Short mmCIF file of C-alpha atoms in Angstrom, two decimals:
data_model
loop_
_atom_site.label_atom_id
_atom_site.label_comp_id
_atom_site.label_asym_id
_atom_site.label_seq_id
_atom_site.Cartn_x
_atom_site.Cartn_y
_atom_site.Cartn_z
CA MET A 1 0.03 0.05 0.17
CA ARG A 2 1.08 3.69 -0.27
CA ARG A 3 3.54 4.73 2.42
CA ASN A 4 1.81 7.40 4.23
CA VAL A 5 -1.26 5.15 4.39
CA ARG A 6 1.21 2.33 5.99
CA HIS A 7 2.30 4.97 8.36
CA MET A 8 -1.11 5.82 9.62
CA LEU A 9 -2.06 2.18 9.83
CA ILE A 10 0.98 1.50 11.84
CA ARG A 11 0.47 4.58 14.00
CA ASN A 12 -3.28 3.42 14.67
CA VAL A 13 -2.06 0.07 15.56
CA LEU A 14 0.31 1.26 17.87
CA SER A 15 -1.63 3.74 19.69
CA SER A 16 -4.53 1.17 20.16
CA LEU A 17 -2.11 -1.16 21.72
CA LEU A 18 -0.69 1.74 24.05
CA MET A 19 -4.42 2.65 25.03
CA ILE A 20 -5.15 -1.05 25.94
CA VAL A 21 -2.01 -1.35 27.90
CA PHE A 22 -2.95 1.86 29.88
CA MET A 23 -6.54 0.46 30.50
CA CYS A 24 -5.40 -2.71 31.62
CA TRP A 25 -2.94 -1.07 34.05
CA SER A 26 -5.35 1.42 35.40
CA VAL A 27 -7.92 -1.36 36.00
CA ALA A 28 -5.09 -3.31 37.76
CA THR A 29 -4.71 -0.39 40.34
CA PHE A 30 -8.15 -0.53 41.03
CA ALA A 31 -7.65 -4.28 42.31
CA ASP A 32 -8.81 -4.15 45.95
CA SER A 33 -8.83 -6.39 49.00
CA ARG A 34 -11.70 -8.21 47.38
CA ASP A 35 -9.53 -9.90 44.88
CA LEU A 36 -6.86 -11.29 47.56
CA TYR A 37 -8.82 -13.22 49.87
CA GLU A 38 -10.78 -16.41 49.20
CA PHE A 39 -14.11 -17.33 50.91
CA ASP A 40 -16.36 -20.18 50.66
CA THR A 41 -19.42 -18.41 49.76
CA PRO A 42 -19.94 -14.87 48.26
CA ALA A 43 -22.13 -14.09 51.39
CA GLN A 44 -19.00 -14.64 53.26
CA GLN A 45 -17.00 -12.35 51.52
CA THR A 46 -19.89 -9.55 51.47
CA GLN A 47 -19.56 -10.16 55.48
CA PHE A 48 -15.91 -9.76 55.54
CA GLN A 49 -15.95 -6.70 53.42
CA GLU A 50 -18.44 -5.26 55.73
CA ILE A 51 -16.50 -5.81 58.74
CA LEU A 52 -13.66 -3.89 57.00
CA THR A 53 -15.80 -1.09 56.44
CA ARG A 54 -16.61 -0.64 59.83
CA LEU A 55 -12.78 -0.27 60.67
CA ARG A 56 -10.73 2.54 60.68
CA CYS A 57 -7.33 2.71 59.00
CA LEU A 58 -5.20 4.18 61.69
CA VAL A 59 -2.66 5.59 59.30
CA CYS A 60 -4.89 7.35 56.93
CA GLN A 61 -7.41 7.84 59.36
CA ASN A 62 -9.97 8.89 56.93
CA GLN A 63 -10.15 5.56 55.08
CA ASN A 64 -11.65 2.52 56.54
CA LEU A 65 -9.72 -0.94 56.15
CA ALA A 66 -11.33 -1.79 52.93
CA ASP A 67 -9.96 1.13 51.09
CA SER A 68 -6.60 1.93 52.59
CA ASN A 69 -3.48 0.87 51.24
CA ALA A 70 -1.28 1.35 54.22
CA PRO A 71 1.06 -1.51 55.36
CA LEU A 72 -0.86 -1.38 58.60
CA ALA A 73 -4.27 -1.46 56.72
CA ARG A 74 -2.87 -4.57 54.78
CA ASP A 75 -1.44 -6.30 58.00
CA LEU A 76 -5.07 -5.72 59.81
CA ARG A 77 -6.72 -7.10 56.98
CA ASP A 78 -4.72 -10.38 57.18
CA GLU A 79 -5.37 -10.74 60.67
CA ILE A 80 -9.06 -10.19 60.48
CA TYR A 81 -9.13 -12.63 57.51
CA LYS A 82 -7.61 -15.34 59.60
CA LYS A 83 -9.94 -14.69 62.45
CA PHE A 84 -12.89 -14.63 60.22
CA LYS A 85 -11.65 -17.82 58.67
CA ALA A 86 -11.24 -19.60 62.00
CA GLY A 87 -14.86 -18.74 62.41
CA GLU A 88 -14.91 -15.51 64.81
CA ASP A 89 -17.97 -13.48 64.41
CA ARG A 90 -18.02 -9.62 63.97
CA GLU A 91 -18.25 -8.89 67.48
CA MET A 92 -15.13 -10.83 68.51
CA ILE A 93 -13.19 -9.21 65.58
CA MET A 94 -14.39 -5.70 66.45
CA SER A 95 -13.19 -6.46 70.42
CA TYR A 96 -9.85 -7.70 69.09
CA LEU A 97 -9.33 -4.30 67.42
CA THR A 98 -10.91 -1.87 70.16
CA ASP A 99 -8.76 -3.77 72.79
CA ARG A 100 -5.67 -2.80 71.02
CA TYR A 101 -6.49 0.49 69.29
CA GLY A 102 -9.61 1.92 71.47
CA ASP A 103 -12.88 3.16 70.18
CA PHE A 104 -11.16 5.21 67.65
CA VAL A 105 -10.52 2.21 65.17
CA LEU A 106 -14.35 1.79 64.97
CA TYR A 107 -15.33 3.81 61.74
CA ARG A 108 -18.50 5.07 62.93
CA PRO A 109 -18.13 6.28 66.66
CA PRO A 110 -20.25 4.21 69.12
CA LEU A 111 -23.19 5.85 70.64
CA GLN A 112 -22.13 6.07 74.22
CA LYS A 113 -21.81 8.56 77.11
CA ASN A 114 -18.78 10.32 75.85
CA THR A 115 -20.00 10.51 72.27
CA TYR A 116 -23.48 11.84 73.04
CA ILE A 117 -21.92 15.53 72.38
CA LEU A 118 -20.73 14.19 69.10
CA TRP A 119 -23.99 12.60 67.77
CA PHE A 120 -26.56 14.95 69.17
CA GLY A 121 -24.70 18.36 69.46
CA PRO A 122 -25.33 19.54 65.78
CA LEU A 123 -29.30 18.85 66.55
CA LEU A 124 -28.65 20.63 69.81
CA PHE A 125 -27.30 23.46 68.29
CA LEU A 126 -29.91 23.69 65.68
CA PHE A 127 -32.59 23.56 68.16
CA ILE A 128 -30.93 26.40 70.31
CA GLY A 129 -31.02 28.49 66.71
CA PHE A 130 -34.36 27.96 66.01
CA VAL A 131 -35.24 29.15 70.01
CA VAL A 132 -33.47 32.31 69.20
CA LEU A 133 -35.03 32.83 66.15
CA PHE A 134 -38.18 32.26 67.78
CA PHE A 135 -37.71 34.97 70.54
CA ILE A 136 -36.30 37.53 67.90
CA VAL A 137 -39.40 37.07 65.91
CA CYS A 138 -41.63 37.38 68.85
CA ARG A 139 -39.85 40.56 69.87
CA ARG A 140 -40.55 41.93 66.25
CA ASP A 141 -44.10 41.17 66.51
CA LYS A 142 -44.36 42.80 69.67
CA LYS A 143 -42.79 46.08 68.85
CA ILE A 144 -45.06 46.22 65.78
CA SER A 145 -48.51 45.46 67.49
CA MET B 1 -30.40 46.54 78.39
CA LYS B 2 -26.84 47.43 77.30
CA TRP B 3 -25.72 43.83 78.14
CA ARG B 4 -27.36 42.64 75.18
CA LEU B 5 -24.99 44.38 72.73
CA PHE B 6 -22.22 42.15 74.54
CA ILE B 7 -23.70 38.87 72.87
CA PRO B 8 -21.96 38.78 69.73
CA PHE B 9 -18.63 39.59 71.81
CA ILE B 10 -19.43 36.85 74.08
CA ILE B 11 -20.11 34.39 71.47
CA PHE B 12 -16.91 35.32 69.96
CA ILE B 13 -15.00 34.80 72.98
CA GLY B 14 -16.33 31.59 73.57
CA LEU B 15 -15.58 30.40 69.89
CA GLY B 16 -12.20 31.43 70.26
CA ILE B 17 -11.66 29.69 73.35
CA PHE B 18 -12.88 26.54 71.63
CA LEU B 19 -10.76 26.91 68.45
CA TRP B 20 -7.70 27.85 70.49
CA ARG B 21 -7.88 24.54 72.33
CA GLY B 22 -8.68 22.72 69.15
CA LEU B 23 -5.57 24.04 67.74
CA SER B 24 -3.11 22.40 70.27
CA LEU B 25 -5.23 18.95 69.96
CA ASP B 26 -4.19 16.51 67.47
CA PRO B 27 -7.05 13.79 66.55
CA SER B 28 -4.43 11.87 64.78
CA GLU B 29 -2.59 11.05 68.03
CA ILE B 30 -4.80 8.54 69.71
CA PRO B 31 -4.47 7.65 73.27
CA SER B 32 -3.25 4.15 73.83
CA ALA B 33 -6.09 1.72 74.68
CA LEU B 34 -3.75 -0.30 76.63
CA LEU B 35 -3.04 2.71 79.38
CA ASN B 36 -2.97 1.37 82.78
CA LYS B 37 -3.44 -2.02 81.64
CA PRO B 38 -0.63 -4.98 81.65
CA VAL B 39 1.56 -5.24 78.81
CA PRO B 40 0.40 -7.92 76.28
CA THR B 41 1.98 -11.41 76.07
CA PHE B 42 4.80 -11.41 73.86
CA SER B 43 7.88 -13.10 72.90
CA LEU B 44 10.47 -12.04 70.08
CA PRO B 45 13.86 -13.11 69.53
CA ASN B 46 16.48 -10.55 70.40
CA LEU B 47 17.79 -8.77 67.24
CA LYS B 48 21.50 -9.20 68.62
CA LEU B 49 22.01 -12.96 68.53
CA ASN B 50 23.99 -13.84 71.81
CA ASP B 51 26.45 -16.46 70.93
CA ASP B 52 28.77 -15.35 73.82
CA VAL B 53 26.55 -16.19 76.59
CA ASP B 54 27.02 -19.82 77.99
CA GLY B 55 24.67 -22.21 76.78
CA VAL B 56 22.40 -19.77 75.12
CA ASP B 57 22.64 -19.33 71.40
CA GLU B 58 19.48 -17.12 71.35
CA VAL B 59 18.07 -14.46 73.60
CA VAL B 60 14.29 -13.71 73.79
CA PHE B 61 12.63 -10.29 74.62
CA SER B 62 9.38 -11.15 76.54
CA ASN B 63 6.97 -9.89 78.82
CA ASP B 64 9.29 -11.14 81.82
CA ASP B 65 11.76 -8.80 80.89
CA LEU B 66 9.32 -5.93 82.00
CA LYS B 67 9.03 -6.96 85.58
CA GLY B 68 10.76 -5.71 88.68
CA HIS B 69 12.01 -2.36 87.35
CA VAL B 70 10.80 0.59 85.39
CA SER B 71 10.97 0.21 81.64
CA ILE B 72 10.98 2.11 78.40
CA VAL B 73 10.17 0.33 74.85
CA ASN B 74 10.88 2.03 72.19
CA VAL B 75 9.18 0.99 68.60
CA TRP B 76 11.61 1.92 65.72
CA ALA B 77 12.76 0.84 62.31
CA THR B 78 15.77 1.70 59.91
CA TRP B 79 13.15 2.93 57.39
CA CYS B 80 11.85 5.34 59.71
CA ALA B 81 13.30 8.86 59.50
CA SER B 82 12.23 10.23 62.71
CA CYS B 83 13.57 7.36 64.63
CA GLN B 84 16.89 8.52 63.32
CA ILE B 85 15.94 11.89 64.76
CA GLU B 86 15.07 10.79 68.50
CA HIS B 87 18.20 8.42 68.33
CA PRO B 88 20.50 10.46 70.18
CA VAL B 89 17.91 11.37 73.28
CA LEU B 90 17.56 7.46 73.45
CA MET B 91 21.47 7.18 73.68
CA ASN B 92 21.20 9.94 76.58
CA ILE B 93 18.41 8.22 78.29
CA ALA B 94 20.36 4.83 78.12
CA ARG B 95 23.50 6.88 79.67
CA GLN B 96 21.35 8.35 82.36
CA ALA B 97 20.06 4.66 83.28
CA LYS B 98 23.41 3.01 83.22
CA GLY B 99 25.25 5.76 85.30
CA GLU B 100 23.76 8.61 87.21
CA LYS B 101 21.78 8.06 90.27
CA GLY B 102 18.85 9.92 88.87
CA PHE B 103 17.53 6.94 86.70
CA LYS B 104 19.29 4.10 87.63
CA GLY B 105 17.01 0.87 87.83
CA LEU B 106 15.50 2.39 84.45
CA VAL B 107 15.75 -0.40 81.57
CA VAL B 108 15.68 0.77 77.79
CA PHE B 109 14.44 -1.87 75.40
CA GLY B 110 13.76 -1.52 71.68
CA LEU B 111 11.13 -3.16 69.45
CA ASN B 112 12.28 -3.50 65.88
CA TYR B 113 9.18 -3.17 63.68
CA LYS B 114 9.02 -4.77 60.20
CA ASP B 115 12.60 -4.38 59.55
CA ASN B 116 15.34 -6.20 58.07
CA ARG B 117 17.53 -7.71 60.79
CA ASP B 118 20.86 -7.04 59.18
CA ASP B 119 19.86 -3.36 58.43
CA ALA B 120 18.93 -3.04 62.02
CA LEU B 121 22.26 -4.52 63.62
CA ARG B 122 24.22 -2.19 61.09
CA TRP B 123 22.22 0.70 62.31
CA LEU B 124 22.74 0.24 65.92
CA GLN B 125 26.51 -0.56 65.18
CA GLN B 126 26.67 2.73 63.03
CA LEU B 127 24.59 5.13 65.32
CA GLY B 128 25.21 3.43 68.74
CA ASP B 129 23.11 1.10 70.89
CA PRO B 130 20.84 2.42 73.57
CA TYR B 131 18.77 -1.00 74.04
CA THR B 132 19.48 -3.69 76.69
CA LYS B 133 17.42 -6.15 74.22
CA VAL B 134 15.42 -5.41 70.95
CA GLY B 135 12.77 -7.46 69.95
CA PHE B 136 12.82 -8.26 66.51
CA ASP B 137 9.16 -7.91 65.13
CA GLY B 138 9.54 -8.87 61.76
CA ASP B 139 5.96 -9.16 60.58
CA GLY B 140 4.71 -6.53 62.98
CA ARG B 141 2.10 -9.00 64.76
CA ALA B 142 3.53 -8.15 68.27
CA ALA B 143 3.26 -4.43 67.64
CA ILE B 144 -0.19 -4.89 66.68
CA ASP B 145 -0.75 -6.38 70.07
CA TRP B 146 0.77 -3.26 71.67
CA GLY B 147 -1.75 -0.93 69.62
CA VAL B 148 1.23 0.36 67.58
CA TYR B 149 0.20 2.38 64.37
CA GLY B 150 3.23 4.18 63.55
CA THR B 151 6.97 4.58 64.35
CA PRO B 152 8.32 5.81 66.33
CA GLU B 153 6.42 5.08 69.41
CA THR B 154 7.59 4.67 73.08
CA PHE B 155 6.02 2.91 76.16
CA VAL B 156 6.79 3.69 79.88
CA ILE B 157 6.26 0.44 81.86
CA ASP B 158 5.97 0.58 85.68
CA ARG B 159 7.59 -2.51 87.71
CA GLU B 160 4.48 -4.53 87.64
CA GLY B 161 4.46 -4.81 83.93
CA VAL B 162 1.66 -2.17 83.51
CA ILE B 163 1.90 0.19 80.54
CA ARG B 164 1.62 3.95 81.99
CA TYR B 165 2.26 6.00 79.17
CA ARG B 166 2.57 5.80 75.38
CA GLN B 167 4.30 8.57 73.37
CA VAL B 168 3.37 8.76 69.70
CA GLY B 169 6.08 10.30 67.61
CA PRO B 170 9.72 10.69 68.44
CA VAL B 171 11.02 11.20 71.93
CA THR B 172 12.64 14.75 71.75
CA GLN B 173 14.76 16.15 74.54
CA GLU B 174 11.55 18.12 75.45
CA VAL B 175 9.47 15.28 75.65
CA TRP B 176 11.94 13.48 77.61
CA GLU B 177 12.40 16.22 80.19
CA LYS B 178 8.85 17.36 80.54
CA THR B 179 6.98 14.30 80.17
CA LEU B 180 8.85 10.90 80.39
CA ALA B 181 11.60 11.64 82.95
CA PRO B 182 8.86 12.92 85.84
CA LEU B 183 6.96 9.73 84.87
CA VAL B 184 9.82 7.40 85.29
CA GLU B 185 10.80 9.19 88.46
CA LYS B 186 7.53 8.71 89.96
CA LEU B 187 7.32 5.10 88.99
CA ARG B 188 10.94 4.41 90.22
CA ARG B 189 9.61 6.01 93.90
CA MET B 190 6.79 3.67 94.01
CA SER B 191 7.31 0.58 95.78
#
């Protein structure tokens, strides 16, 4: 075929190949803990993943153990997997972690005495805001009438 | 009625106090869950293989080493930059523990976290060795039992083997003088 057509063909093939390589590469980097551990049933895998989402990565503290790539997160996932396979339930696994790392390791803060402010604080402030608003409006009405 | 004018100012002061307090808090530094609890059961091979001790070709670092005296356990690794920064302070502490009357009886231990044994030995050879024993925790599992989430971390342990304090981050001269030394002194005085 003519030279410039052949060049175009080669260029197209090469760029397509390059694109495929990059796509595969980017898919591989999205591979997560789901792909590394084996389970007897898909339900077990879901259960395991669910436990991981309830635990905080202490290195990247805004991520849970399912998402984080920190070395400690990987170690903890391994330990949790071992325990899960050994038949430990969610509560036992969570206590294993809170015994060592405290409540902070729970991704969702537990509802207990020292976290009431955390849970109810925003609602409380909203309520105070409404009360203040109410009084201001009342006073304005009184002034008008 | 004039006092009402001060309400925004009072709210501002109140908010200011909260924010000022917030600036000195670091939520990423979590307190140890093992505070005032006994040291977790552990047994690790000593980093330095003692072949000059008669009949013993490997020494173990375990709970038993932490009873009967006040101890400091320092979690470190050669790949940890801050550990190199705090090293001179640890050398100073070890020197004080061995010599001066102030801290005699204090024993300094190390926990080598997820490191390479040869690298660790070389590190100690080059920079100096403040540790009486160093537990080699290659896979980091013992450290998980201690609630370690980064390096360096340093624990202060009393005579009964109860954890009394956990320092997150390097032990600077200031941390030693203001926080750790007074605590060690207090624990030494307790019978």
